[in-house]
mmCIF file of C-alpha atoms in Angstrom:
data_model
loop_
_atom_site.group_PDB
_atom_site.id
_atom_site.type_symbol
_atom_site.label_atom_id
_atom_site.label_comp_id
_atom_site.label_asym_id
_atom_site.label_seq_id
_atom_site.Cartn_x
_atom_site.Cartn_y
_atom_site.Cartn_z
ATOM 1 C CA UNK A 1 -6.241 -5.055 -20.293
ATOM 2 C CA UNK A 2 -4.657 -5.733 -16.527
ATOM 3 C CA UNK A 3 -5.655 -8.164 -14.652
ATOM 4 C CA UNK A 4 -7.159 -5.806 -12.037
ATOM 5 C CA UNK A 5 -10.714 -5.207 -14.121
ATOM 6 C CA UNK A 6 -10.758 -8.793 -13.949
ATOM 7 C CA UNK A 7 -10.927 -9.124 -10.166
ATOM 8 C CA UNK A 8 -14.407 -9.511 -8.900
ATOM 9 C CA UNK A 9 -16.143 -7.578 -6.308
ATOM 10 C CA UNK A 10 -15.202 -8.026 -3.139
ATOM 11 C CA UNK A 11 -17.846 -9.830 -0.661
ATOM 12 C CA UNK A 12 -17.395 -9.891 3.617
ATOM 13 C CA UNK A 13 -18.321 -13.618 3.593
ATOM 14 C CA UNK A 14 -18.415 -13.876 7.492
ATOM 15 C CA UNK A 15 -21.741 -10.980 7.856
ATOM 16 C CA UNK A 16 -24.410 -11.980 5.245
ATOM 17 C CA UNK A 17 -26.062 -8.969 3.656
ATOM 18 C CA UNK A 18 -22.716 -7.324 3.708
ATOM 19 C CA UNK A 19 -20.508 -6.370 0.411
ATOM 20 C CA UNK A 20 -18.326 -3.834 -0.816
ATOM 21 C CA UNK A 21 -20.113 -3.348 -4.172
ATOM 22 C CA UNK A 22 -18.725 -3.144 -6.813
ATOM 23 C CA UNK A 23 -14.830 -2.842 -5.012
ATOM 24 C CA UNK A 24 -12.318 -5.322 -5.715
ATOM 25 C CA UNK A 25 -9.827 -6.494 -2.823
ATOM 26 C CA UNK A 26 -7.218 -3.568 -4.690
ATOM 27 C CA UNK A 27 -10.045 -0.715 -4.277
ATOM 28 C CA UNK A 28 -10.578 -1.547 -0.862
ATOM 29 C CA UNK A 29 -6.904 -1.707 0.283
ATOM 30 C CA UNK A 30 -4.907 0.699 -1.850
ATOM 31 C CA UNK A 31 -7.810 3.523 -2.090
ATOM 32 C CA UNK A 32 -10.236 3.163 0.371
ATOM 33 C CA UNK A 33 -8.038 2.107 3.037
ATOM 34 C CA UNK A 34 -5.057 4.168 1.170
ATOM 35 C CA UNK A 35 -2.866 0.868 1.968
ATOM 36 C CA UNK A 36 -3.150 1.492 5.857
ATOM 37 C CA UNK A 37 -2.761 -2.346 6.365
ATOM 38 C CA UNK A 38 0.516 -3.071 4.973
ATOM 39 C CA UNK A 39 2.141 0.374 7.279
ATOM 40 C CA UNK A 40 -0.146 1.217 10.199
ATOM 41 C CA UNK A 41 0.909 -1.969 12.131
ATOM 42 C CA UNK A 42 4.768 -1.426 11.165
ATOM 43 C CA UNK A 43 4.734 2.376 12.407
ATOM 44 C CA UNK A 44 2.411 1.885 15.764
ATOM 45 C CA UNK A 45 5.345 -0.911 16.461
ATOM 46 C CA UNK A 46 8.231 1.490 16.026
ATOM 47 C CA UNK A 47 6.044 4.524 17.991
ATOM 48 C CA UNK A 48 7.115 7.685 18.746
ATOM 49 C CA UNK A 49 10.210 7.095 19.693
ATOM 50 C CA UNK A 50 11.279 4.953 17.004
ATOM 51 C CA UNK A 51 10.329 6.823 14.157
ATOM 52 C CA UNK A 52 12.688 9.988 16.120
ATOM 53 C CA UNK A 53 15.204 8.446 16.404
ATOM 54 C CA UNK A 54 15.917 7.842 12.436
ATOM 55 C CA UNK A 55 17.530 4.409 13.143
ATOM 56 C CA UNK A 56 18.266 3.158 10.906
ATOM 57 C CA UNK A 57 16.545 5.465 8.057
ATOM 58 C CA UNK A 58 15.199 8.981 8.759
ATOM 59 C CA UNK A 59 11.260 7.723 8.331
ATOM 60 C CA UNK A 60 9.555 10.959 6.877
ATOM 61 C CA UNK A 61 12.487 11.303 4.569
ATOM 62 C CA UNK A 62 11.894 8.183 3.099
ATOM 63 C CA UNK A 63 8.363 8.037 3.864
ATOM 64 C CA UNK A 64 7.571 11.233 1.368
ATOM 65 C CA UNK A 65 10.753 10.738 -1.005
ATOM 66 C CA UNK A 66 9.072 6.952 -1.696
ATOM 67 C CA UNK A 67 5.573 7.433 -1.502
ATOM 68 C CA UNK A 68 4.639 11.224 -1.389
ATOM 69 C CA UNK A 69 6.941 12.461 -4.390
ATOM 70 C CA UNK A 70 5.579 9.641 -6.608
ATOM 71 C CA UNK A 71 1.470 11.002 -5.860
ATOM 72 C CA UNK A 72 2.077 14.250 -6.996
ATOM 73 C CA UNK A 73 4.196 13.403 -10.188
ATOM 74 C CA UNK A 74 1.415 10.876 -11.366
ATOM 75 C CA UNK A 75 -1.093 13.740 -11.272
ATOM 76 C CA UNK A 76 0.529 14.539 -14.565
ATOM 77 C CA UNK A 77 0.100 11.234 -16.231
ATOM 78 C CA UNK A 78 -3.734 11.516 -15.917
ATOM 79 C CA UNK A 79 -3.285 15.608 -16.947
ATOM 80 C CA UNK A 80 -1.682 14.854 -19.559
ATOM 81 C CA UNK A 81 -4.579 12.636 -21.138
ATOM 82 C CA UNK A 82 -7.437 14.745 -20.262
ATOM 83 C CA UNK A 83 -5.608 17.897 -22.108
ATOM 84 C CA UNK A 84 -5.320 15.489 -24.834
ATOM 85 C CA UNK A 85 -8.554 14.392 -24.589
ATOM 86 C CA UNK A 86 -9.869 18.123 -24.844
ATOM 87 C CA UNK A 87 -11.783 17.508 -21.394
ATOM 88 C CA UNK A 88 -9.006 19.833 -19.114
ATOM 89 C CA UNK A 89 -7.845 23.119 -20.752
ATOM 90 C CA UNK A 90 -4.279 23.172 -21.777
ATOM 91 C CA UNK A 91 -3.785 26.580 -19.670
ATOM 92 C CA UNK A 92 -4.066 24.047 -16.314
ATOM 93 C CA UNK A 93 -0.391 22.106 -17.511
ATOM 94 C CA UNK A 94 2.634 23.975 -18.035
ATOM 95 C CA UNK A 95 1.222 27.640 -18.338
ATOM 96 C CA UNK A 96 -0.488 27.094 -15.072
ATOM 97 C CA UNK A 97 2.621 25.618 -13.481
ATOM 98 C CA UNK A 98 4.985 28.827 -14.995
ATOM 99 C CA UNK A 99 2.262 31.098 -13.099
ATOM 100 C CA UNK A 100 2.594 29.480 -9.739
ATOM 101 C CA UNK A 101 6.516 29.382 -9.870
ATOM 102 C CA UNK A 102 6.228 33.003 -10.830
ATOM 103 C CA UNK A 103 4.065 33.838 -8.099
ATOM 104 C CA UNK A 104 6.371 31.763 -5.652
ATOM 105 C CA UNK A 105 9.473 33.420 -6.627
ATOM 106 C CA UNK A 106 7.754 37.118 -6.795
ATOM 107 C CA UNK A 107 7.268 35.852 -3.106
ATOM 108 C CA UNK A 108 10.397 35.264 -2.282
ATOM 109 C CA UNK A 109 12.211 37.677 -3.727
ATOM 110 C CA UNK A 110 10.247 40.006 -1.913
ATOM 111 C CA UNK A 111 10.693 37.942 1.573
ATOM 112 C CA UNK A 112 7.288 36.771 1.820
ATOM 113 C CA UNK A 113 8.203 32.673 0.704
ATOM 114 C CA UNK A 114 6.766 31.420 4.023
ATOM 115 C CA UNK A 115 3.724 33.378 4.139
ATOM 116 C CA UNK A 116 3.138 32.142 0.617
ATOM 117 C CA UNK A 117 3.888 28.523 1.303
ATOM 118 C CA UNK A 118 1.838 28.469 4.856
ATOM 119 C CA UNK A 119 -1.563 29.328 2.603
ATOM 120 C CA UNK A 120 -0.145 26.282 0.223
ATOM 121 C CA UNK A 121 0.314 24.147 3.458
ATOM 122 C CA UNK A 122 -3.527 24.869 4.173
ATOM 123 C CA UNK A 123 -4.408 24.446 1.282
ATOM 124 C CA UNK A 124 -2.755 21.039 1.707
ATOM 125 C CA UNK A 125 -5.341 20.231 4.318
ATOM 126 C CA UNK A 126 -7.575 21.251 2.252
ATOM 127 C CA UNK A 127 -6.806 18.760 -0.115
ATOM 128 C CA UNK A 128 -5.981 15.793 1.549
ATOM 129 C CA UNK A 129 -9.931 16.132 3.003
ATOM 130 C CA UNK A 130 -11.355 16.784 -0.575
ATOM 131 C CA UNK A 131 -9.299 13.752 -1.730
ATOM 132 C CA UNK A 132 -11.396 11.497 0.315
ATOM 133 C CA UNK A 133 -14.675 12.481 -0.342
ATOM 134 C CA UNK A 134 -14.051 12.245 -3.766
ATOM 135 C CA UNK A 135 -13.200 8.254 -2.841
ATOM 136 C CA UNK A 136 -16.713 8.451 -1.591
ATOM 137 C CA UNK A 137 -18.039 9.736 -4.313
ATOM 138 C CA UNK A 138 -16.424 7.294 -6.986
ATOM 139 C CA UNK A 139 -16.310 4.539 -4.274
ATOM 140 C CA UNK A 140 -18.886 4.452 -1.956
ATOM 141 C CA UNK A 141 -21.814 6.197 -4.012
ATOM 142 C CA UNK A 142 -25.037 3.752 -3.936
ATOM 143 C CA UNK A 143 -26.797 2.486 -6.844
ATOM 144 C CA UNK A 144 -29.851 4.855 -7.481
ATOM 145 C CA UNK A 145 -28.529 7.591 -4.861
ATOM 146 C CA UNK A 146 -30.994 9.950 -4.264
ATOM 147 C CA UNK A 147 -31.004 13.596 -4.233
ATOM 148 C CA UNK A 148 -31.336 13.708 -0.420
ATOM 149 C CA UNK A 149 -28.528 11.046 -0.079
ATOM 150 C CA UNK A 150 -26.240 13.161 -2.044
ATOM 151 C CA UNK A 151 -26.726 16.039 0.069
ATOM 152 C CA UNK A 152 -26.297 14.196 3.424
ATOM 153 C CA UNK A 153 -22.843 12.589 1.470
ATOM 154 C CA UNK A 154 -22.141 16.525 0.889
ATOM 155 C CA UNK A 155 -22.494 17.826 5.071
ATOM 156 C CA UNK A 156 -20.772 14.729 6.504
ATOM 157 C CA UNK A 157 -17.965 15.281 4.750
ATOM 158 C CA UNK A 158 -17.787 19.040 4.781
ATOM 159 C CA UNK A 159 -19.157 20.025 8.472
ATOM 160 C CA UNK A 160 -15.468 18.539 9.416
ATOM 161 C CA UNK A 161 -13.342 20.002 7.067
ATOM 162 C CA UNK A 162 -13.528 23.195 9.204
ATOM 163 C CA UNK A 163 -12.198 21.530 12.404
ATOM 164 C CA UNK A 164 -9.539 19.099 10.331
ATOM 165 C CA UNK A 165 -7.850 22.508 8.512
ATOM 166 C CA UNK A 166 -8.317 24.931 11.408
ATOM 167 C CA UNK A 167 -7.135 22.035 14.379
ATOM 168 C CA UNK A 168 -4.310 21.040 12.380
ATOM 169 C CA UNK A 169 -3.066 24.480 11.888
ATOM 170 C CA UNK A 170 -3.862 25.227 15.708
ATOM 171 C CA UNK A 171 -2.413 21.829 16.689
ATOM 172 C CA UNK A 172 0.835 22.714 14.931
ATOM 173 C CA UNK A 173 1.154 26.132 16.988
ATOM 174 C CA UNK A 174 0.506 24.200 20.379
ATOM 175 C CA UNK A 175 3.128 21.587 19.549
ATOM 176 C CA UNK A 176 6.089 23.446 17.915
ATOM 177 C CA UNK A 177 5.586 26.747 20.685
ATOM 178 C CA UNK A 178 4.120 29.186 18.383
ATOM 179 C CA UNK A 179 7.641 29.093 16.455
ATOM 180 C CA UNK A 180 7.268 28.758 12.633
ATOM 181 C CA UNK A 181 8.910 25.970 10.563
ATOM 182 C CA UNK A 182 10.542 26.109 7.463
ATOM 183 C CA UNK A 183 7.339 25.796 5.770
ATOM 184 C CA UNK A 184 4.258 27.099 7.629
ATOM 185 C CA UNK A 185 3.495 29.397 10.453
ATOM 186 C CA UNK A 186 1.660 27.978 12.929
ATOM 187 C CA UNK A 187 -1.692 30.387 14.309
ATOM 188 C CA UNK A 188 -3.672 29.417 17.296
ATOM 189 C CA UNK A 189 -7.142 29.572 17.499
ATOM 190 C CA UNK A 190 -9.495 30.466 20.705
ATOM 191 C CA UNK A 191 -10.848 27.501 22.470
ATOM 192 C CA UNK A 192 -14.767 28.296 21.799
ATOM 193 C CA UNK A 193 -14.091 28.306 18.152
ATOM 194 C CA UNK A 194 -12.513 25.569 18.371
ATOM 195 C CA UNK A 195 -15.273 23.783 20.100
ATOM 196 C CA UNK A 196 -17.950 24.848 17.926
ATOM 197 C CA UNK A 197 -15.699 23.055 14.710
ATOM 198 C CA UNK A 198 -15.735 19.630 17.283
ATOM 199 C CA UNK A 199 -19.799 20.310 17.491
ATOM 200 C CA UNK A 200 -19.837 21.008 13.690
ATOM 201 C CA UNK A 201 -17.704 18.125 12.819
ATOM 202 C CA UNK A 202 -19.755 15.885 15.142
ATOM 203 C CA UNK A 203 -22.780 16.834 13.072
ATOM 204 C CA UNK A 204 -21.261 15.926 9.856
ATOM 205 C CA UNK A 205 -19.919 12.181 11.702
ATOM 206 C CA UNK A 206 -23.831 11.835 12.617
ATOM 207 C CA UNK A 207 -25.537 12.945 8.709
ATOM 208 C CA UNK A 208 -23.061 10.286 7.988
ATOM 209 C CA UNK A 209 -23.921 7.573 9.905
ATOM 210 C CA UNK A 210 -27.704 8.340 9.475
ATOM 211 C CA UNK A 211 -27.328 8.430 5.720
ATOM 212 C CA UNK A 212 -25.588 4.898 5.895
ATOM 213 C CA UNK A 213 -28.555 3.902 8.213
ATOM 214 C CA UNK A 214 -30.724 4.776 4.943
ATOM 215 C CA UNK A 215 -28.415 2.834 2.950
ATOM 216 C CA UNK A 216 -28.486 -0.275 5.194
ATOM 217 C CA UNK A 217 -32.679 -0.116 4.916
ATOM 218 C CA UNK A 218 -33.178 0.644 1.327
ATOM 219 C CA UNK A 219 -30.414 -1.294 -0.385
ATOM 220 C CA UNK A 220 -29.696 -5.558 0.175
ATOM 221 C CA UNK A 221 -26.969 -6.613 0.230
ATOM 222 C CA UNK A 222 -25.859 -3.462 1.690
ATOM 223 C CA UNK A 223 -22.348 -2.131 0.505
ATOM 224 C CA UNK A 224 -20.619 -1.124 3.321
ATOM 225 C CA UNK A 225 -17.828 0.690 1.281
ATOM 226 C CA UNK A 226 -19.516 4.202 2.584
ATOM 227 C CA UNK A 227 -19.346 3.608 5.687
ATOM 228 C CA UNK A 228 -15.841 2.456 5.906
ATOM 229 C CA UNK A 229 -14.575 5.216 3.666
ATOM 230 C CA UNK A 230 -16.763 7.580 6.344
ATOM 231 C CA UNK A 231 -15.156 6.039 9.423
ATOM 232 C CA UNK A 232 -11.574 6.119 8.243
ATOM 233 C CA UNK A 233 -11.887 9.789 7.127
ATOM 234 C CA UNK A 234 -12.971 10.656 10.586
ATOM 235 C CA UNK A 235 -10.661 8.524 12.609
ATOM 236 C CA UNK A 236 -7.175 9.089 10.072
ATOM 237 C CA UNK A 237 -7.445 12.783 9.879
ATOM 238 C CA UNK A 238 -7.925 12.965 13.990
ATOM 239 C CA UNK A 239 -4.799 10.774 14.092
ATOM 240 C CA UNK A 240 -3.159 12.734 11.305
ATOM 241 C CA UNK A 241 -4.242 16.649 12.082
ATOM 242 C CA UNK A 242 -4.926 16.770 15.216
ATOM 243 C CA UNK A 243 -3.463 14.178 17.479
ATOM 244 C CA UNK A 244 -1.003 16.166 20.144
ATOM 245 C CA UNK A 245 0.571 13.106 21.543
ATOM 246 C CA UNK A 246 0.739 10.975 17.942
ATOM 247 C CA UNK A 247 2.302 13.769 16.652
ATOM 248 C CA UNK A 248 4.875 12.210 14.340
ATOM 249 C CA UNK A 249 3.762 8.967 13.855
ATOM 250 C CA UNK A 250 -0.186 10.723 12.600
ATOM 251 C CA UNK A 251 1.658 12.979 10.380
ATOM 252 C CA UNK A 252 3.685 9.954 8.380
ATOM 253 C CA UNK A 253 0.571 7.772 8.861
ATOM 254 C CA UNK A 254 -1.862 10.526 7.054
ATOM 255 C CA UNK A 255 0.914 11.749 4.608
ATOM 256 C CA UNK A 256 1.346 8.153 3.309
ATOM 257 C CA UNK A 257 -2.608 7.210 3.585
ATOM 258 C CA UNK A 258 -2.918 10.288 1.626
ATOM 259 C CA UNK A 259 -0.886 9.309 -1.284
ATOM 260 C CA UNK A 260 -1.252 5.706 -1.246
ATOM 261 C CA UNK A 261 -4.985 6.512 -2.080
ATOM 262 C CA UNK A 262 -3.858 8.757 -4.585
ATOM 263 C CA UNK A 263 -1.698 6.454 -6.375
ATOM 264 C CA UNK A 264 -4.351 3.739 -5.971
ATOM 265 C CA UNK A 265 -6.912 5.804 -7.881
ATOM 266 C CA UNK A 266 -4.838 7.166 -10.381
ATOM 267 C CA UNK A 267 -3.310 3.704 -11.602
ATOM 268 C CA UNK A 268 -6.708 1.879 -11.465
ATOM 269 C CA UNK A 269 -8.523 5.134 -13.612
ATOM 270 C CA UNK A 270 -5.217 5.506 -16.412
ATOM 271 C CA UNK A 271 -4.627 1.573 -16.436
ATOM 272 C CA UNK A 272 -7.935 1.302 -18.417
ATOM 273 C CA UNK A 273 -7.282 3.700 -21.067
ATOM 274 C CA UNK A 274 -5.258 3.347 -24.408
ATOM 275 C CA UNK A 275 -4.220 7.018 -24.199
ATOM 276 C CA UNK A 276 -1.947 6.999 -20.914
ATOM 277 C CA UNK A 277 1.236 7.305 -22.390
ATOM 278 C CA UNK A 278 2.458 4.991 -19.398
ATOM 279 C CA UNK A 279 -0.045 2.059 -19.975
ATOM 280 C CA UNK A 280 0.333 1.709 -24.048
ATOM 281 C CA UNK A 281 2.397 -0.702 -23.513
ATOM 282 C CA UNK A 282 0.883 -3.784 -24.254
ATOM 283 C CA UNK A 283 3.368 -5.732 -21.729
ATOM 284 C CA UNK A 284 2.257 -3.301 -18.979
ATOM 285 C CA UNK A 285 -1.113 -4.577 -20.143
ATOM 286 C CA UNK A 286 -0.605 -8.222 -19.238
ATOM 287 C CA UNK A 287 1.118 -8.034 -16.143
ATOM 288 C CA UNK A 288 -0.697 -9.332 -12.918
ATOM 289 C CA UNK A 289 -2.488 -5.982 -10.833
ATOM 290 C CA UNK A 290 0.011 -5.424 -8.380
ATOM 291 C CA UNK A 291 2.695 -5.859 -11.004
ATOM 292 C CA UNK A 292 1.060 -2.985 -13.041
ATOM 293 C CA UNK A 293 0.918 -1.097 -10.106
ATOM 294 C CA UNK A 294 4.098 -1.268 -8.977
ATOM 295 C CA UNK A 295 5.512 -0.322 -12.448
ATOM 296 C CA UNK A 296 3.400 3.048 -12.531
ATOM 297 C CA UNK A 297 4.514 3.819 -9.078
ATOM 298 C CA UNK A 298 8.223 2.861 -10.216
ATOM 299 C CA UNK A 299 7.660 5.238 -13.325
ATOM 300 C CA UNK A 300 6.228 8.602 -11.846
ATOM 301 C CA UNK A 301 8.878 8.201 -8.560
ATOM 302 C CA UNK A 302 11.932 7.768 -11.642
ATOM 303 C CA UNK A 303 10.366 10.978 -13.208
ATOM 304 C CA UNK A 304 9.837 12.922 -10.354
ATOM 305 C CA UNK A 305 13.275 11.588 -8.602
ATOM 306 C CA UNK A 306 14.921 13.079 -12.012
ATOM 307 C CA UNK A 307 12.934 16.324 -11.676
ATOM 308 C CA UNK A 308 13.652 16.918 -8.382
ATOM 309 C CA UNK A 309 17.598 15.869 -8.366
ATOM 310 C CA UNK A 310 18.765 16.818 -11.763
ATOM 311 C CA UNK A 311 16.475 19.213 -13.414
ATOM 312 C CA UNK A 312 15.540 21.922 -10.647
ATOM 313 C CA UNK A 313 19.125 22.266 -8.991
ATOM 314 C CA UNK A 314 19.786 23.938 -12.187
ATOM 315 C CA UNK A 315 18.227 26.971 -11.811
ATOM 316 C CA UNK A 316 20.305 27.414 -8.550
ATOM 317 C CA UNK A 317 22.867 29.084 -10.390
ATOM 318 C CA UNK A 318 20.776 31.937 -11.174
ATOM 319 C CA UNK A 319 18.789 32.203 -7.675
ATOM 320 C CA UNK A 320 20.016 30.149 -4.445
ATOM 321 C CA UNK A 321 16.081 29.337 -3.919
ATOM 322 C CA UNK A 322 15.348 28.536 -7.317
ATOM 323 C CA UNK A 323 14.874 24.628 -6.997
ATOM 324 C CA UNK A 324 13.245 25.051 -3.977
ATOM 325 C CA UNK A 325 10.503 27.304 -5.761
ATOM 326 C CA UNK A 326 10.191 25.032 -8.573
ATOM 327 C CA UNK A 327 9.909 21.962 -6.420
ATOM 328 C CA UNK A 328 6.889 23.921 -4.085
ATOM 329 C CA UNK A 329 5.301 24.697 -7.420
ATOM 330 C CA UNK A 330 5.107 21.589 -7.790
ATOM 331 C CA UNK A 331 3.263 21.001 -5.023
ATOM 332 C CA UNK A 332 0.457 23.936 -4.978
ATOM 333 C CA UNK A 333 0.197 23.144 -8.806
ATOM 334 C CA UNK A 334 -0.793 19.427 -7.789
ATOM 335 C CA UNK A 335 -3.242 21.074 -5.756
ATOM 336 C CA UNK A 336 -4.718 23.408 -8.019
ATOM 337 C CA UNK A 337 -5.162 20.894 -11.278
ATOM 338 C CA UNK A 338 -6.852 18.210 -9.369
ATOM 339 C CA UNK A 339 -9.513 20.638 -8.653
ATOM 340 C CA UNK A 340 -10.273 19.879 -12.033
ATOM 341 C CA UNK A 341 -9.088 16.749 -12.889
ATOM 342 C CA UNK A 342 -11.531 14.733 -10.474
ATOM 343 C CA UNK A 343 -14.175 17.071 -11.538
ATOM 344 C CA UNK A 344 -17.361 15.514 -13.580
ATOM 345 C CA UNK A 345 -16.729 17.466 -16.285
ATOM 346 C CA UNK A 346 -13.231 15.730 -16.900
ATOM 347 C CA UNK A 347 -14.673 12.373 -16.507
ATOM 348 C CA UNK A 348 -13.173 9.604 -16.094
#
């Protein structure tokens, strides 16, 4: 077993009373802060500007081909087990995958790719948000919740979603002109809608609060975990989705929190079972935690590097979009699985 089920709880010596549970110093940095530590400070010092100017790397080339390849490959190294396991249906792997290519390339034969992949790029939104309520939920959940907790858990999370998917896409149509990109057309929204989602949103920021309040009064030592996962939701995804003038450095900063978190979570769930292909390794066992880590994340960026550079280009031959398609697929297949794959019903 790793060394990171050994690490104990982590404690906030300086505030008695407070605690993060049952969180170890790796559960707090790499998934409920999604590793916003060891990168926030670097990109706020090379601003706007800096990260433009692609001197001397192009920043959100490296920034997804490093970190946001790797997340969605090492969704299949936990779908793989749970098919295995008998807990996800086999039709969610490769047939599933098949269907959305052949969707995506019925779309683009037919000239209707960037319609297809704008609903994708929503649906993106869509699950970045989910993604951290599910941290919640495995992180931040109180011992003995009660019914009336859960629900308030529910609203503060999803009164905002609204605002976060609809201001992002409207945020993208004020700051790019109206004019579509390569991936996503942009759609404004009227104003009063748009300040009814703020009102909304601010509802869900107060259940959220108020249900930590309850916390804070029924529980001692109080984890704070909840509230911290609560607070960064709110404040990355303003950065991130709807920030006008941190345009480029909130969409690097929320594309990497994003799969930092995801990484984070998926390593510290497979690294405890004997059935990961990845982990049966016995050496992989013994290394230190951020030594196992880093080999996982090594593993899934190889096999998604060799997908993406030597395995989809292949197809070009027979249509020009081909790996393009596949690589997309990829993408809105990531999507659909872990709709399942963080369910209850697949467990653990």
């Amino acid at each position: 077993m790793s060394n990171a089920t050994a690490i104990k709880p982590l404690k906030i010596f300086s505030l008695k009373g407070l605690t993060f549970g049952k969180n170890n110093l790796f559960s707090v940095v790499f998934v409920i802060l999604g590793g916003l530590p060891l990168y926030l400070p670097f990109l706020c010092y090379l601003g706007e500007a800096g990260l433009r100017a692609n001197i001397p790397f192009d920043w959100a080339f490296w920034g997804n081909q490093i970190v946001s390849m790797p997340h969605v490959w090492a969704t299949y190294a936990r779908l793989s087990r749970k098919i295995g396991e008998g807990k996800v249906h086999f039709l969610f792997g490769a047939p599933a995958y098949i269907a959305v290519v052949a969707l995506l390339l019925v779309a683009s034969l037919n000239g209707y790719f960037l319609q297809a992949m704008t609903a994708v790029n929503v649906w993106q939104s869509f699950h970045y948000l989910r993604q951290v309520y599910g941290i919640n939920r495995f992180f931040g959940r109180p011992v003995g919740e009660t019914d009336s907790e859960k629900s308030l858990s529910f609203w503060a999370y999803h009164l905002a979603m609204p605002l976060f998917i609809i201001g992002r896409w409207n945020m993208l149509y004020v700051y790019w002109h109206g004019k579509p990109s390569d991936a996503i057309i942009p759609v404004g929204f009227p104003a009063p809608l748009l300040t009814a989602l703020w009102i909304l949103a601010g509802v869900g920021l107060f259940l959220g609060l108020y249900l930590e309040l309850l916390k804070y009064r029924r529980l001692q030592p109080y984890d704070c975990s909840g509230l911290l996962i609560l607070l960064v939701y709110f404040a990355i995804h303003w950065f991130g989705f709807l920030s006008i003038h941190y345009y480029f450095i909130g969409f690097i900063t929320v594309t990497i929190f994003h799969a930092v978190q995801y990484l984070g979570i998926a390593w510290q769930f497979e690294e405890k079972q004997s059935t990961t292909d990845i982990f049966s390794a016995k050496v992989l066992k013994a290394l230190p935690t951020l030594g196992s880590f880093a080999v996982f994340w090594l593993v899934v960026y190889l096999v998604g590097d060799f997908a993406q550079s030597a395995l989809m280009p292949l197809g070009n031959s027979l249509y020009p979009k081909f790996a393009l398609v596949c690589l997309s697929s990829v993408s809105a297949h990531h999507y659909l699985v872990d709709t399942v794959l963080w369910g209850r019903k697949a467990g653990i």
